[in-house]
Amino acid sequence: MNARKLAVEAIDKILDKNAYSNIIVNEFLTKYELSNEDKNLFTNLIYGTLQNLMTIEYYLSPYLKKKPKHYIMNLLCMSVYQLIYLNIPDYAVLDESVKIARLKDSRLASFVNGVLRNFLRNPLKDLEGLKKKDKVKYLSIKYSHPEWLVLFFLKDYSFDVVEKILIENNNVKNDAIRVNTLKTTKEEVLELLTKEGIPFEDVNIVKNGVVIKKPIFETDLFRKGLITIQDISSQMVSEVANPKEGSLVIDLCSAPGGKAAHVSAIMNNTGKIYACDIYPAKIRLMKSLFKRLGVKNVSCEQIDARLVKNVIKEGTFDYVIADVPCSGLGVISHKVDLKYHINMDSINEIVSLQEEILENTHNLVKIGGYFTYSTCTINKDENEYMIKKFIENHPNFEVVEEKQILPHMYGSDGFYICKLLRTK
């Protein structure tokens, strides 16, 4: 099976049918038999093309009187990605691209051949000159983020900070793991990583986080539950919540369960944690995770966070954790298609949902207890401004700790974390 042809088909589904890139990549890799080399090429072509799509379209624009149909445009973009960003001979890229186009129509093959040869004969269209004329458009094109999204970031952050965010969004990040202290220690895991020949970077911004530079799913470390995949910023949420042993905790939007499992480790499998989610499939995923990690003090509950107050009385919990649904603008480096799919309507809907969850769940925590609110976005309307408005309406809560983590700060995801104390 031709990895390049499959990649174009996958990109077509992601861009033109609004499919999620991670789901499509996994679906194709499961369905089609490819060598390891072709799997790597297939994955690289999809994520690399999506990551740099608007830059590539800008470079292609002088050679297109009008945009061709989706499939051919996606083929051209994928071809230019290879020509600019990958160490693949020009003739090989042209030959494969023309072959793929010919499967659709011989005339399309001639068109693709002509466009790509013109592209190769000429220097890249000037991009730095654009910075003097239109700084917003420059950021948009150079880092492949829609203009409206660049402007949206600029409402909260300076030009220089936004540029750092966009650069980090386009960087390929290594996975982070959390050492599962219910089964082992960080020292033992670092020793095993060294023994297995897995490159890693120890980090000191969380207690049990390690950045790994090689896949780890097939190792005994992972299979036996000594570690779990969890971004460094995500690990900070449970550390900020920091529940005491023996506490009663509810994790309102728990799936896939990483934070509940982390809280269980902090509490040393004591007390009781209720991990809630609305979808049965996600409940099953959480149960599987907890079993692998040896988590014994968590009960999975299928319930909408907005309706929890209907079944649990006020002031029940020592700690409430609400990692609420959000726009995800802090995790674009992991979800490269998000920047093309998201829009203001969806962000406004999310903000309304967050307000509803906060309003319906804040009283679940006891007086003297803690409510930890978090998101994986960098949009202040969902973060600082959300909490500011909440405090104004509920003066019996006060901020104990607040963190806004931007993607470039630690090379981790963008996250917001706020720990609130209920005073009365």
mmCIF file of N, CA and C in Angstrom, residues 21 142 205 356 383 389 412 421:
data_model
loop_
_atom_site.group_PDB
_atom_site.id
_atom_site.type_symbol
_atom_site.label_atom_id
_atom_site.label_comp_id
_atom_site.label_asym_id
_atom_site.label_seq_id
_atom_site.Cartn_x
_atom_site.Cartn_y
_atom_site.Cartn_z
ATOM 1 N N SER A 21 -7.534 14.278 13.528
ATOM 2 C CA SER A 21 -6.305 13.716 12.967
ATOM 3 C C SER A 21 -5.852 12.457 13.693
ATOM 4 N N LYS A 142 3.255 32.562 8.620
ATOM 5 C CA LYS A 142 4.520 31.925 8.994
ATOM 6 C C LYS A 142 4.313 30.709 9.881
ATOM 7 N N ILE A 205 9.836 20.358 37.729
ATOM 8 C CA ILE A 205 8.674 21.233 37.948
ATOM 9 C C ILE A 205 7.483 20.457 38.506
ATOM 10 N N GLU A 356 -21.704 26.965 33.584
ATOM 11 C CA GLU A 356 -22.771 26.110 34.103
ATOM 12 C C GLU A 356 -22.208 25.059 35.065
ATOM 13 N N ASN A 383 -10.335 31.112 31.637
ATOM 14 C CA ASN A 383 -9.415 30.925 32.754
ATOM 15 C C ASN A 383 -9.534 32.044 33.786
ATOM 16 N N LYS A 389 -14.924 36.331 37.563
ATOM 17 C CA LYS A 389 -16.385 36.489 37.567
ATOM 18 C C LYS A 389 -17.017 35.593 38.630
ATOM 19 N N SER A 412 5.715 22.077 27.678
ATOM 20 C CA SER A 412 4.569 21.209 27.968
ATOM 21 C C SER A 412 3.316 21.840 27.362
ATOM 22 N N LEU A 421 -10.520 28.052 47.880
ATOM 23 C CA LEU A 421 -10.936 27.639 49.233
ATOM 24 C C LEU A 421 -12.349 28.142 49.506
#
